[in-house]
Amino acid sequence: MTPEDLRFTEIEHKFLVDDQFDLAVFDTTLRDLGPEKTTSIQVRDRYYLTAGGQAGGFLIRHRFDPELHHLTLKAVGPDTEARSEINLDLGHHAGDQQAAVDAFLDRLGVEWRGTLQKDLRVWQFADIEVVHYCATTETRAVRCVEFEATHKPSLTDALDVVHRYERATGFDERDRSRLSLPQMLFPEIAVAFGD
């Protein structure tokens, strides 16, 4: 696989943590590794399931926050380690285009939609993005740490980067989640994809 083959592939490991997780210690450990940038941000993600998405194994996500405005196709399957993710940048020039996205996707036959909020802490390195977040819906909440390779010359190289940061932060001893965030937070999505 070449980097060109991986440009539409998200390579990450996600770990569930509880509200006792020591974020201050985690932050110190990551800062000692020299991130290029750190941020805290609130994100709104709205997910859509269409008949085509259910048959094809994907969800559509609309994200609007102070940094990103994307419409994304995200594969859903039994493991999120390496999965398709195709982002269209909608830009901020027209503001939040939620109404237009809803109208556009309604024409494609939306069968389900759900919204979640995420409070994120992000540490960006040259080869990886590490994120801690609390994601909430009206009825559920989960806390996660994610390690997503951003430098992907090959799948093996990208996973080596992920493993290196997991070892550096002590996550190499933990069991990772293989489910996507919508599968965790929306039972109807887990059912739709047979989980």
Tab-separated table of C-alpha atoms in Angstrom:
chain	number	residue	atom	x	y	z
A	1	MET	CA	0.000	0.000	0.000
A	2	THR	CA	1.308	3.467	-0.863
A	3	PRO	CA	0.559	6.757	0.945
A	4	GLU	CA	-1.784	7.594	-1.943
A	5	ASP	CA	-3.729	4.404	-1.170
A	6	LEU	CA	-4.106	5.518	2.464
A	7	ARG	CA	-5.207	9.110	1.927
A	8	PHE	CA	-8.848	8.104	2.446
A	9	THR	CA	-8.064	5.688	5.298
A	10	GLU	CA	-8.293	6.571	8.969
A	11	ILE	CA	-5.815	4.547	11.043
A	12	GLU	CA	-6.476	4.816	14.752
A	13	HIS	CA	-6.894	3.044	18.056
A	14	LYS	CA	-9.614	4.134	20.468
A	15	PHE	CA	-9.651	3.369	24.198
A	16	LEU	CA	-12.545	3.845	26.591
A	17	VAL	CA	-11.616	5.625	29.831
A	18	ASP	CA	-13.744	6.521	32.826
A	19	ASP	CA	-14.293	9.827	34.599
A	20	GLN	CA	-11.457	8.919	37.010
A	21	PHE	CA	-8.927	9.011	34.161
A	22	ASP	CA	-6.054	11.298	35.170
A	23	LEU	CA	-6.090	13.781	32.310
A	24	ALA	CA	-3.474	16.006	33.975
A	25	VAL	CA	-0.902	13.191	34.071
A	26	PHE	CA	-1.777	12.225	30.489
A	27	ASP	CA	-1.334	15.849	29.398
A	28	THR	CA	2.065	16.090	31.107
A	29	THR	CA	3.238	12.850	29.485
A	30	LEU	CA	2.199	14.045	26.032
A	31	ARG	CA	3.650	17.534	26.490
A	32	ASP	CA	6.966	15.918	27.449
A	33	LEU	CA	6.904	14.254	24.009
A	34	GLY	CA	6.833	17.699	22.350
A	35	PRO	CA	3.559	18.189	20.489
A	36	GLU	CA	3.536	20.779	17.706
A	37	LYS	CA	0.167	22.081	18.867
A	38	THR	CA	-2.362	21.495	21.633
A	39	THR	CA	-5.972	22.629	21.600
A	40	SER	CA	-9.231	22.265	23.458
A	41	ILE	CA	-12.401	22.502	21.435
A	42	GLN	CA	-16.099	21.663	21.440
A	43	VAL	CA	-17.451	19.830	18.417
A	44	ARG	CA	-20.921	19.013	17.135
A	45	ASP	CA	-21.179	15.892	14.991
A	46	ARG	CA	-24.424	14.966	13.261
A	47	TYR	CA	-24.547	11.448	11.823
A	48	TYR	CA	-26.811	10.169	9.060
A	49	LEU	CA	-27.647	6.646	7.954
A	50	THR	CA	-29.068	6.180	4.466
A	51	ALA	CA	-30.238	2.948	2.848
A	52	GLY	CA	-27.119	3.101	0.671
A	53	GLY	CA	-24.990	3.635	3.750
A	54	GLN	CA	-26.445	0.650	5.536
A	55	ALA	CA	-25.920	-1.554	2.477
A	56	GLY	CA	-22.435	-0.127	1.870
A	57	GLY	CA	-21.312	-0.110	5.503
A	58	PHE	CA	-20.936	3.631	6.079
A	59	LEU	CA	-22.371	6.659	7.856
A	60	ILE	CA	-22.268	10.294	6.787
A	61	ARG	CA	-21.089	12.817	9.379
A	62	HIS	CA	-21.519	16.587	9.306
A	63	ARG	CA	-19.066	18.376	11.581
A	64	PHE	CA	-19.071	22.091	12.270
A	65	ASP	CA	-16.733	23.622	14.834
A	66	PRO	CA	-14.394	26.626	15.032
A	67	GLU	CA	-11.666	24.726	13.122
A	68	LEU	CA	-13.468	22.340	10.738
A	69	HIS	CA	-16.568	22.246	8.584
A	70	HIS	CA	-16.662	18.804	6.959
A	71	LEU	CA	-19.052	16.372	5.384
A	72	THR	CA	-17.516	12.933	5.875
A	73	LEU	CA	-18.186	9.401	4.741
A	74	LYS	CA	-17.019	7.018	7.489
A	75	ALA	CA	-16.964	3.252	7.118
A	76	VAL	CA	-18.580	1.223	9.892
A	77	GLY	CA	-17.445	-2.322	10.513
A	78	PRO	CA	-16.281	-4.794	13.123
A	79	ASP	CA	-13.002	-2.905	13.749
A	80	THR	CA	-12.083	0.775	13.447
A	81	GLU	CA	-8.303	0.263	13.278
A	82	ALA	CA	-8.137	1.050	9.538
A	83	ARG	CA	-11.293	2.226	7.803
A	84	SER	CA	-12.406	4.458	4.976
A	85	GLU	CA	-12.857	8.119	5.811
A	86	ILE	CA	-13.468	10.629	3.039
A	87	ASN	CA	-13.744	14.299	4.043
A	88	LEU	CA	-15.232	17.092	1.962
A	89	ASP	CA	-14.226	20.493	3.306
A	90	LEU	CA	-17.307	22.740	3.315
A	91	GLY	CA	-15.328	25.721	4.601
A	92	HIS	CA	-16.426	28.355	7.073
A	93	HIS	CA	-17.171	31.071	4.514
A	94	ALA	CA	-20.924	30.291	4.495
A	95	GLY	CA	-21.205	29.483	8.195
A	96	ASP	CA	-22.859	26.355	9.525
A	97	GLN	CA	-24.616	24.679	6.615
A	98	GLN	CA	-26.680	22.274	8.746
A	99	ALA	CA	-29.961	23.064	6.948
A	100	ALA	CA	-28.400	22.541	3.510
A	101	VAL	CA	-26.737	19.302	4.627
A	102	ASP	CA	-30.048	18.021	6.020
A	103	ALA	CA	-31.896	18.905	2.790
A	104	PHE	CA	-29.157	17.371	0.629
A	105	LEU	CA	-29.037	14.110	2.573
A	106	ASP	CA	-32.834	13.888	2.887
A	107	ARG	CA	-32.883	13.552	-0.916
A	108	LEU	CA	-30.606	10.535	-0.537
A	109	GLY	CA	-33.092	8.801	1.757
A	110	VAL	CA	-31.992	9.378	5.337
A	111	GLU	CA	-33.311	6.559	7.512
A	112	TRP	CA	-31.798	7.783	10.775
A	113	ARG	CA	-29.936	10.790	12.138
A	114	GLY	CA	-28.371	11.531	15.494
A	115	THR	CA	-26.284	14.295	17.037
A	116	LEU	CA	-23.497	14.159	19.580
A	117	GLN	CA	-21.350	16.759	21.264
A	118	LYS	CA	-17.665	16.277	22.003
A	119	ASP	CA	-15.398	18.177	24.374
A	120	LEU	CA	-11.905	17.486	23.056
A	121	ARG	CA	-8.318	17.949	24.147
A	122	VAL	CA	-5.981	17.487	21.181
A	123	TRP	CA	-2.208	16.981	21.014
A	124	GLN	CA	-0.882	17.218	17.454
A	125	PHE	CA	2.493	15.756	16.567
A	126	ALA	CA	4.195	15.456	13.173
A	127	ASP	CA	3.039	11.859	12.798
A	128	ILE	CA	0.002	11.451	15.029
A	129	GLU	CA	-2.965	13.202	16.603
A	130	VAL	CA	-3.809	12.160	20.151
A	131	VAL	CA	-7.244	13.111	21.455
A	132	HIS	CA	-9.092	12.797	24.746
A	133	TYR	CA	-12.800	13.534	24.648
A	134	CYS	CA	-16.118	13.172	26.340
A	135	ALA	CA	-18.857	12.515	23.793
A	136	THR	CA	-22.485	12.925	24.790
A	137	THR	CA	-25.945	12.453	23.342
A	138	GLU	CA	-29.207	13.228	25.113
A	139	THR	CA	-29.073	9.824	26.850
A	140	ARG	CA	-25.493	8.513	26.801
A	141	ALA	CA	-21.897	9.556	27.352
A	142	VAL	CA	-18.495	7.984	26.759
A	143	ARG	CA	-14.938	9.116	27.403
A	144	CYS	CA	-12.219	8.044	25.013
A	145	VAL	CA	-8.573	8.438	24.151
A	146	GLU	CA	-7.711	8.072	20.467
A	147	PHE	CA	-4.371	7.717	18.716
A	148	GLU	CA	-4.715	8.518	14.993
A	149	ALA	CA	-1.740	8.257	12.656
A	150	THR	CA	-1.422	11.298	10.411
A	151	HIS	CA	1.806	10.234	8.687
A	152	LYS	CA	0.884	7.086	6.731
A	153	PRO	CA	3.591	5.894	4.327
A	154	SER	CA	2.167	2.380	4.817
A	155	LEU	CA	-0.324	0.654	7.093
A	156	THR	CA	2.548	-1.006	8.979
A	157	ASP	CA	4.371	2.303	9.458
A	158	ALA	CA	1.193	4.060	10.604
A	159	LEU	CA	0.408	1.322	13.136
A	160	ASP	CA	4.017	1.467	14.373
A	161	VAL	CA	3.493	5.176	15.115
A	162	VAL	CA	0.235	4.434	16.949
A	163	HIS	CA	1.915	1.704	19.011
A	164	ARG	CA	4.874	3.972	19.861
A	165	TYR	CA	2.581	6.613	21.382
A	166	GLU	CA	0.494	3.973	23.137
A	167	ARG	CA	3.658	2.634	24.798
A	168	ALA	CA	4.803	6.140	25.747
A	169	THR	CA	1.478	6.843	27.497
A	170	GLY	CA	0.832	3.403	28.996
A	171	PHE	CA	-2.057	2.542	26.694
A	172	ASP	CA	-0.235	-0.451	25.189
A	173	GLU	CA	-1.401	-2.468	28.209
A	174	ARG	CA	-5.085	-1.647	27.674
A	175	ASP	CA	-7.704	-3.284	25.497
A	176	ARG	CA	-8.824	-0.973	22.700
A	177	SER	CA	-12.381	-0.555	21.512
A	178	ARG	CA	-13.103	-1.855	18.046
A	179	LEU	CA	-16.420	0.009	17.701
A	180	SER	CA	-16.977	3.432	16.216
A	181	LEU	CA	-18.328	6.221	18.391
A	182	PRO	CA	-21.827	6.099	16.813
A	183	GLN	CA	-21.961	2.345	17.465
A	184	MET	CA	-21.206	3.045	21.140
A	185	LEU	CA	-23.589	5.952	21.627
A	186	PHE	CA	-26.544	5.040	19.422
A	187	PRO	CA	-27.945	1.521	19.976
A	188	GLU	CA	-29.930	1.760	16.742
A	189	ILE	CA	-26.694	2.139	14.774
A	190	ALA	CA	-25.181	-0.898	16.480
A	191	VAL	CA	-28.319	-2.850	15.508
A	192	ALA	CA	-28.311	-1.496	11.937
A	193	PHE	CA	-24.757	-2.754	11.423
A	194	GLY	CA	-25.275	-6.029	13.267
A	195	ASP	CA	-23.181	-5.364	16.377
